[in-house]
Amino acid sequence: MWLLDKLLHKVIRAGRLVVTDHDGKVYHYGSGGSAAGYDAPINLRLTHPKASGHIARYPQLGTAEAFMWGWLEIDEPHDLRDLILFFTAQSKALGDKAIQPQGTFKRLAQKAVAKADSVNLRGKARKNAEHTYNLTRRLYELFLDEDRQYTMAYYRDPSNSLEKAQLDKKAHIAAKLNITPENGPKMRVLDIGCGWGGLALYLNRTYGCEVLGVALAPDQIAFCKERAAEAGVSDKVRFALMDYRDVTGQFDRITSVGLLEHVGTPHYPHFFEHTARLLKNDGVMFSHCCGRAGPPGFTDAFTRKYIFPGGYIPALSELVTVSEQYGWQVMDFEAMRFHYSHTLEEWYRRTVMHRQEIVAMYDEEFYRMWLFYLAGAEQSFRNGSLVNHQLLYVKDRTALPMTRDFMYEESERLRGLEEPPRWHLDPALKQAAE
């Protein structure tokens, strides 16, 4: 316990944290008062003799696994999200090194392993996608919005529902593509990493575009095809279980939302080279991905091991430096700061609400792992240095209007076309629809 005790005394400066070790000995941290919005002390119990050492050696992965395995318990009225936000609100003042593996060798080893893990050859890329996205369909239904948008929602107002924020996100993206109702039916769009098909179907529904969506998770593609058939647009919105590297043809627009995090930095050159071949000279490519507000880094061990194997969140410099080598020009950039923290907070709330069903589908360890992923990701966007990058790329800078007015005007028009589903607000509505 001495090593964890030393670490906690270094990090916890405000608020109150009380830790009861497995042998009953109690440790107190913090100077009192409020921290991260929590006035009452947060009480932790370590239930296993190895818990404190496991947490102290690798704080991020060790804390996650201790929680997953039941070695770390949090007493009510607080929960895991409270603990993580309490801790990171203070540790950010000390910098990331306060909670990184101690010692130069350990940090270099982590970085080397993360770098090797980012090499995503075709077979590995498919396996990684299936690990992440081929979980039980019902799991995603329980915590995502009605359209299964598994990326940042756009909270124009933090009080908006998740469904409203996700619909506004699609309008925000569509507006940036510079498609009109007049030219939309003539356009062919490629959606790389199409998820569960929500954006592809939205673009077709809004503009009449022909859309090809590609992804590597079989169940995602099967679900996308079911949705297109149900909407009667299978001839216009097609989905394929395909690596983007195998796509051929020419497209007027290319979109990728939540894709580049899975590509891996070693493959950025091929991504930008291949997409440049696919896009027409007067076309536009839109990219939305999680990003670092600072310099390049590496993916933490918990995320690599349990959530997104092969994943990496890029710095803006990494994207721009590589893309410009293949003829791309960045015509627009937007850093979306706290939108994802609101999204993840709602995903966490819905996950907790469906605890019994998730445990029944998997087990208690999986449920705890999922909670740690959502709460940990939220703190990275709320208290850490992660943002979302939205970039518009062109090969010819005449492809877009001179000002950004077209984005604002079209986004406002699109927001007036659809209302989000309200089933989550009124269970009786959902039951009646079913």
mmCIF file with all atom_site columns, C-alpha atoms in Angstrom, residues 136-238:
data_model
loop_
_atom_site.group_PDB
_atom_site.id
_atom_site.type_symbol
_atom_site.label_atom_id
_atom_site.label_alt_id
_atom_site.label_comp_id
_atom_site.label_asym_id
_atom_site.label_entity_id
_atom_site.label_seq_id
_atom_site.pdbx_PDB_ins_code
_atom_site.Cartn_x
_atom_site.Cartn_y
_atom_site.Cartn_z
_atom_site.occupancy
_atom_site.B_iso_or_equiv
_atom_site.pdbx_formal_charge
_atom_site.auth_seq_id
_atom_site.auth_comp_id
_atom_site.auth_asym_id
_atom_site.auth_atom_id
_atom_site.pdbx_PDB_model_num
ATOM 1   C CA . THR A 1 136 ? -24.387 -8.330 -29.197 1.00 0.00 ? 136 THR A CA 1
ATOM 2   C CA . ARG A 1 137 ? -26.705 -5.994 -31.118 1.00 0.00 ? 137 ARG A CA 1
ATOM 3   C CA . ARG A 1 138 ? -28.794 -5.559 -28.029 1.00 0.00 ? 138 ARG A CA 1
ATOM 4   C CA . LEU A 1 139 ? -25.857 -4.020 -26.115 1.00 0.00 ? 139 LEU A CA 1
ATOM 5   C CA . TYR A 1 140 ? -25.650 -1.078 -28.492 1.00 0.00 ? 140 TYR A CA 1
ATOM 6   C CA . GLU A 1 141 ? -29.419 -0.665 -28.499 1.00 0.00 ? 141 GLU A CA 1
ATOM 7   C CA . LEU A 1 142 ? -29.317 -0.181 -24.745 1.00 0.00 ? 142 LEU A CA 1
ATOM 8   C CA . PHE A 1 143 ? -26.956 2.791  -24.576 1.00 0.00 ? 143 PHE A CA 1
ATOM 9   C CA . LEU A 1 144 ? -26.835 4.412  -28.029 1.00 0.00 ? 144 LEU A CA 1
ATOM 10  C CA . ASP A 1 145 ? -29.471 6.644  -29.600 1.00 0.00 ? 145 ASP A CA 1
ATOM 11  C CA . GLU A 1 146 ? -32.220 5.275  -31.842 1.00 0.00 ? 146 GLU A CA 1
ATOM 12  C CA . ASP A 1 147 ? -29.994 5.610  -34.942 1.00 0.00 ? 147 ASP A CA 1
ATOM 13  C CA . ARG A 1 148 ? -27.027 3.802  -33.327 1.00 0.00 ? 148 ARG A CA 1
ATOM 14  C CA . GLN A 1 149 ? -24.614 6.677  -33.756 1.00 0.00 ? 149 GLN A CA 1
ATOM 15  C CA . TYR A 1 150 ? -21.450 5.434  -32.017 1.00 0.00 ? 150 TYR A CA 1
ATOM 16  C CA . THR A 1 151 ? -19.561 8.721  -32.341 1.00 0.00 ? 151 THR A CA 1
ATOM 17  C CA . MET A 1 152 ? -19.736 12.184 -30.793 1.00 0.00 ? 152 MET A CA 1
ATOM 18  C CA . ALA A 1 153 ? -23.130 13.863 -30.687 1.00 0.00 ? 153 ALA A CA 1
ATOM 19  C CA . TYR A 1 154 ? -23.360 17.588 -31.419 1.00 0.00 ? 154 TYR A CA 1
ATOM 20  C CA . TYR A 1 155 ? -24.800 19.343 -28.380 1.00 0.00 ? 155 TYR A CA 1
ATOM 21  C CA . ARG A 1 156 ? -25.893 22.758 -29.558 1.00 0.00 ? 156 ARG A CA 1
ATOM 22  C CA . ASP A 1 157 ? -27.541 22.907 -26.129 1.00 0.00 ? 157 ASP A CA 1
ATOM 23  C CA . PRO A 1 158 ? -26.209 20.630 -23.332 1.00 0.00 ? 158 PRO A CA 1
ATOM 24  C CA . SER A 1 159 ? -29.801 20.066 -22.198 1.00 0.00 ? 159 SER A CA 1
ATOM 25  C CA . ASN A 1 160 ? -30.743 18.460 -25.525 1.00 0.00 ? 160 ASN A CA 1
ATOM 26  C CA . SER A 1 161 ? -31.505 14.754 -25.638 1.00 0.00 ? 161 SER A CA 1
ATOM 27  C CA . LEU A 1 162 ? -28.941 12.363 -27.081 1.00 0.00 ? 162 LEU A CA 1
ATOM 28  C CA . GLU A 1 163 ? -31.320 11.699 -29.976 1.00 0.00 ? 163 GLU A CA 1
ATOM 29  C CA . LYS A 1 164 ? -31.563 15.414 -30.758 1.00 0.00 ? 164 LYS A CA 1
ATOM 30  C CA . ALA A 1 165 ? -27.793 15.912 -30.481 1.00 0.00 ? 165 ALA A CA 1
ATOM 31  C CA . GLN A 1 166 ? -27.069 12.986 -32.814 1.00 0.00 ? 166 GLN A CA 1
ATOM 32  C CA . LEU A 1 167 ? -29.537 14.249 -35.393 1.00 0.00 ? 167 LEU A CA 1
ATOM 33  C CA . ASP A 1 168 ? -27.902 17.682 -35.181 1.00 0.00 ? 168 ASP A CA 1
ATOM 34  C CA . LYS A 1 169 ? -24.526 15.991 -35.679 1.00 0.00 ? 169 LYS A CA 1
ATOM 35  C CA . LYS A 1 170 ? -25.665 14.445 -38.949 1.00 0.00 ? 170 LYS A CA 1
ATOM 36  C CA . ALA A 1 171 ? -27.044 17.812 -40.101 1.00 0.00 ? 171 ALA A CA 1
ATOM 37  C CA . HIS A 1 172 ? -23.735 19.469 -39.166 1.00 0.00 ? 172 HIS A CA 1
ATOM 38  C CA . ILE A 1 173 ? -21.781 16.932 -41.215 1.00 0.00 ? 173 ILE A CA 1
ATOM 39  C CA . ALA A 1 174 ? -24.127 17.003 -44.193 1.00 0.00 ? 174 ALA A CA 1
ATOM 40  C CA . ALA A 1 175 ? -24.014 20.798 -44.318 1.00 0.00 ? 175 ALA A CA 1
ATOM 41  C CA . LYS A 1 176 ? -20.232 20.762 -44.645 1.00 0.00 ? 176 LYS A CA 1
ATOM 42  C CA . LEU A 1 177 ? -20.332 18.489 -47.694 1.00 0.00 ? 177 LEU A CA 1
ATOM 43  C CA . ASN A 1 178 ? -21.797 21.249 -49.896 1.00 0.00 ? 178 ASN A CA 1
ATOM 44  C CA . ILE A 1 179 ? -24.525 19.072 -51.373 1.00 0.00 ? 179 ILE A CA 1
ATOM 45  C CA . THR A 1 180 ? -27.810 20.612 -52.469 1.00 0.00 ? 180 THR A CA 1
ATOM 46  C CA . PRO A 1 181 ? -31.222 19.067 -53.121 1.00 0.00 ? 181 PRO A CA 1
ATOM 47  C CA . GLU A 1 182 ? -30.645 19.909 -56.792 1.00 0.00 ? 182 GLU A CA 1
ATOM 48  C CA . ASN A 1 183 ? -27.282 18.210 -57.287 1.00 0.00 ? 183 ASN A CA 1
ATOM 49  C CA . GLY A 1 184 ? -27.704 15.512 -54.614 1.00 0.00 ? 184 GLY A CA 1
ATOM 50  C CA . PRO A 1 185 ? -29.448 12.904 -56.806 1.00 0.00 ? 185 PRO A CA 1
ATOM 51  C CA . LYS A 1 186 ? -26.525 13.098 -59.251 1.00 0.00 ? 186 LYS A CA 1
ATOM 52  C CA . MET A 1 187 ? -23.909 12.485 -56.576 1.00 0.00 ? 187 MET A CA 1
ATOM 53  C CA . ARG A 1 188 ? -22.181 9.307  -55.524 1.00 0.00 ? 188 ARG A CA 1
ATOM 54  C CA . VAL A 1 189 ? -20.950 9.193  -51.923 1.00 0.00 ? 189 VAL A CA 1
ATOM 55  C CA . LEU A 1 190 ? -18.535 6.775  -50.255 1.00 0.00 ? 190 LEU A CA 1
ATOM 56  C CA . ASP A 1 191 ? -18.978 6.363  -46.491 1.00 0.00 ? 191 ASP A CA 1
ATOM 57  C CA . ILE A 1 192 ? -15.867 4.659  -45.097 1.00 0.00 ? 192 ILE A CA 1
ATOM 58  C CA . GLY A 1 193 ? -16.457 2.987  -41.759 1.00 0.00 ? 193 GLY A CA 1
ATOM 59  C CA . CYS A 1 194 ? -20.223 3.335  -42.129 1.00 0.00 ? 194 CYS A CA 1
ATOM 60  C CA . GLY A 1 195 ? -21.118 1.961  -38.683 1.00 0.00 ? 195 GLY A CA 1
ATOM 61  C CA . TRP A 1 196 ? -24.780 0.992  -38.513 1.00 0.00 ? 196 TRP A CA 1
ATOM 62  C CA . GLY A 1 197 ? -25.652 3.012  -41.601 1.00 0.00 ? 197 GLY A CA 1
ATOM 63  C CA . GLY A 1 198 ? -27.182 6.105  -40.030 1.00 0.00 ? 198 GLY A CA 1
ATOM 64  C CA . LEU A 1 199 ? -25.203 8.741  -41.933 1.00 0.00 ? 199 LEU A CA 1
ATOM 65  C CA . ALA A 1 200 ? -25.477 6.953  -45.289 1.00 0.00 ? 200 ALA A CA 1
ATOM 66  C CA . LEU A 1 201 ? -29.240 6.660  -44.951 1.00 0.00 ? 201 LEU A CA 1
ATOM 67  C CA . TYR A 1 202 ? -29.497 10.276 -43.783 1.00 0.00 ? 202 TYR A CA 1
ATOM 68  C CA . LEU A 1 203 ? -27.604 11.587 -46.829 1.00 0.00 ? 203 LEU A CA 1
ATOM 69  C CA . ASN A 1 204 ? -29.812 9.582  -49.170 1.00 0.00 ? 204 ASN A CA 1
ATOM 70  C CA . ARG A 1 205 ? -32.984 10.613 -47.351 1.00 0.00 ? 205 ARG A CA 1
ATOM 71  C CA . THR A 1 206 ? -31.967 14.288 -47.371 1.00 0.00 ? 206 THR A CA 1
ATOM 72  C CA . TYR A 1 207 ? -30.408 14.688 -50.813 1.00 0.00 ? 207 TYR A CA 1
ATOM 73  C CA . GLY A 1 208 ? -31.226 11.578 -52.828 1.00 0.00 ? 208 GLY A CA 1
ATOM 74  C CA . CYS A 1 209 ? -27.539 10.645 -53.112 1.00 0.00 ? 209 CYS A CA 1
ATOM 75  C CA . GLU A 1 210 ? -26.356 7.209  -54.112 1.00 0.00 ? 210 GLU A CA 1
ATOM 76  C CA . VAL A 1 211 ? -24.248 5.964  -51.186 1.00 0.00 ? 211 VAL A CA 1
ATOM 77  C CA . LEU A 1 212 ? -21.835 3.083  -50.730 1.00 0.00 ? 212 LEU A CA 1
ATOM 78  C CA . GLY A 1 213 ? -21.039 2.292  -47.095 1.00 0.00 ? 213 GLY A CA 1
ATOM 79  C CA . VAL A 1 214 ? -18.151 -0.028 -46.228 1.00 0.00 ? 214 VAL A CA 1
ATOM 80  C CA . ALA A 1 215 ? -17.069 -1.513 -42.904 1.00 0.00 ? 215 ALA A CA 1
ATOM 81  C CA . LEU A 1 216 ? -15.306 -4.613 -41.563 1.00 0.00 ? 216 LEU A CA 1
ATOM 82  C CA . ALA A 1 217 ? -17.733 -5.894 -38.902 1.00 0.00 ? 217 ALA A CA 1
ATOM 83  C CA . PRO A 1 218 ? -20.125 -8.487 -40.388 1.00 0.00 ? 218 PRO A CA 1
ATOM 84  C CA . ASP A 1 219 ? -23.027 -7.805 -38.044 1.00 0.00 ? 219 ASP A CA 1
ATOM 85  C CA . GLN A 1 220 ? -22.834 -4.062 -38.692 1.00 0.00 ? 220 GLN A CA 1
ATOM 86  C CA . ILE A 1 221 ? -23.093 -4.589 -42.440 1.00 0.00 ? 221 ILE A CA 1
ATOM 87  C CA . ALA A 1 222 ? -25.908 -7.105 -42.035 1.00 0.00 ? 222 ALA A CA 1
ATOM 88  C CA . PHE A 1 223 ? -27.829 -4.588 -39.926 1.00 0.00 ? 223 PHE A CA 1
ATOM 89  C CA . CYS A 1 224 ? -27.156 -1.796 -42.446 1.00 0.00 ? 224 CYS A CA 1
ATOM 90  C CA . LYS A 1 225 ? -28.579 -3.895 -45.254 1.00 0.00 ? 225 LYS A CA 1
ATOM 91  C CA . GLU A 1 226 ? -31.663 -4.661 -43.170 1.00 0.00 ? 226 GLU A CA 1
ATOM 92  C CA . ARG A 1 227 ? -32.191 -0.939 -42.587 1.00 0.00 ? 227 ARG A CA 1
ATOM 93  C CA . ALA A 1 228 ? -31.790 -0.061 -46.258 1.00 0.00 ? 228 ALA A CA 1
ATOM 94  C CA . ALA A 1 229 ? -34.251 -2.791 -47.257 1.00 0.00 ? 229 ALA A CA 1
ATOM 95  C CA . GLU A 1 230 ? -36.772 -1.655 -44.648 1.00 0.00 ? 230 GLU A CA 1
ATOM 96  C CA . ALA A 1 231 ? -36.502 1.921  -45.981 1.00 0.00 ? 231 ALA A CA 1
ATOM 97  C CA . GLY A 1 232 ? -36.905 0.692  -49.560 1.00 0.00 ? 232 GLY A CA 1
ATOM 98  C CA . VAL A 1 233 ? -33.604 2.224  -50.719 1.00 0.00 ? 233 VAL A CA 1
ATOM 99  C CA . SER A 1 234 ? -31.398 -0.840 -51.222 1.00 0.00 ? 234 SER A CA 1
ATOM 100 C CA . ASP A 1 235 ? -30.890 0.187  -54.841 1.00 0.00 ? 235 ASP A CA 1
ATOM 101 C CA . LYS A 1 236 ? -29.540 3.603  -53.809 1.00 0.00 ? 236 LYS A CA 1
ATOM 102 C CA . VAL A 1 237 ? -27.833 2.903  -50.467 1.00 0.00 ? 237 VAL A CA 1
ATOM 103 C CA . ARG A 1 238 ? -25.612 -0.140 -50.642 1.00 0.00 ? 238 ARG A CA 1
#
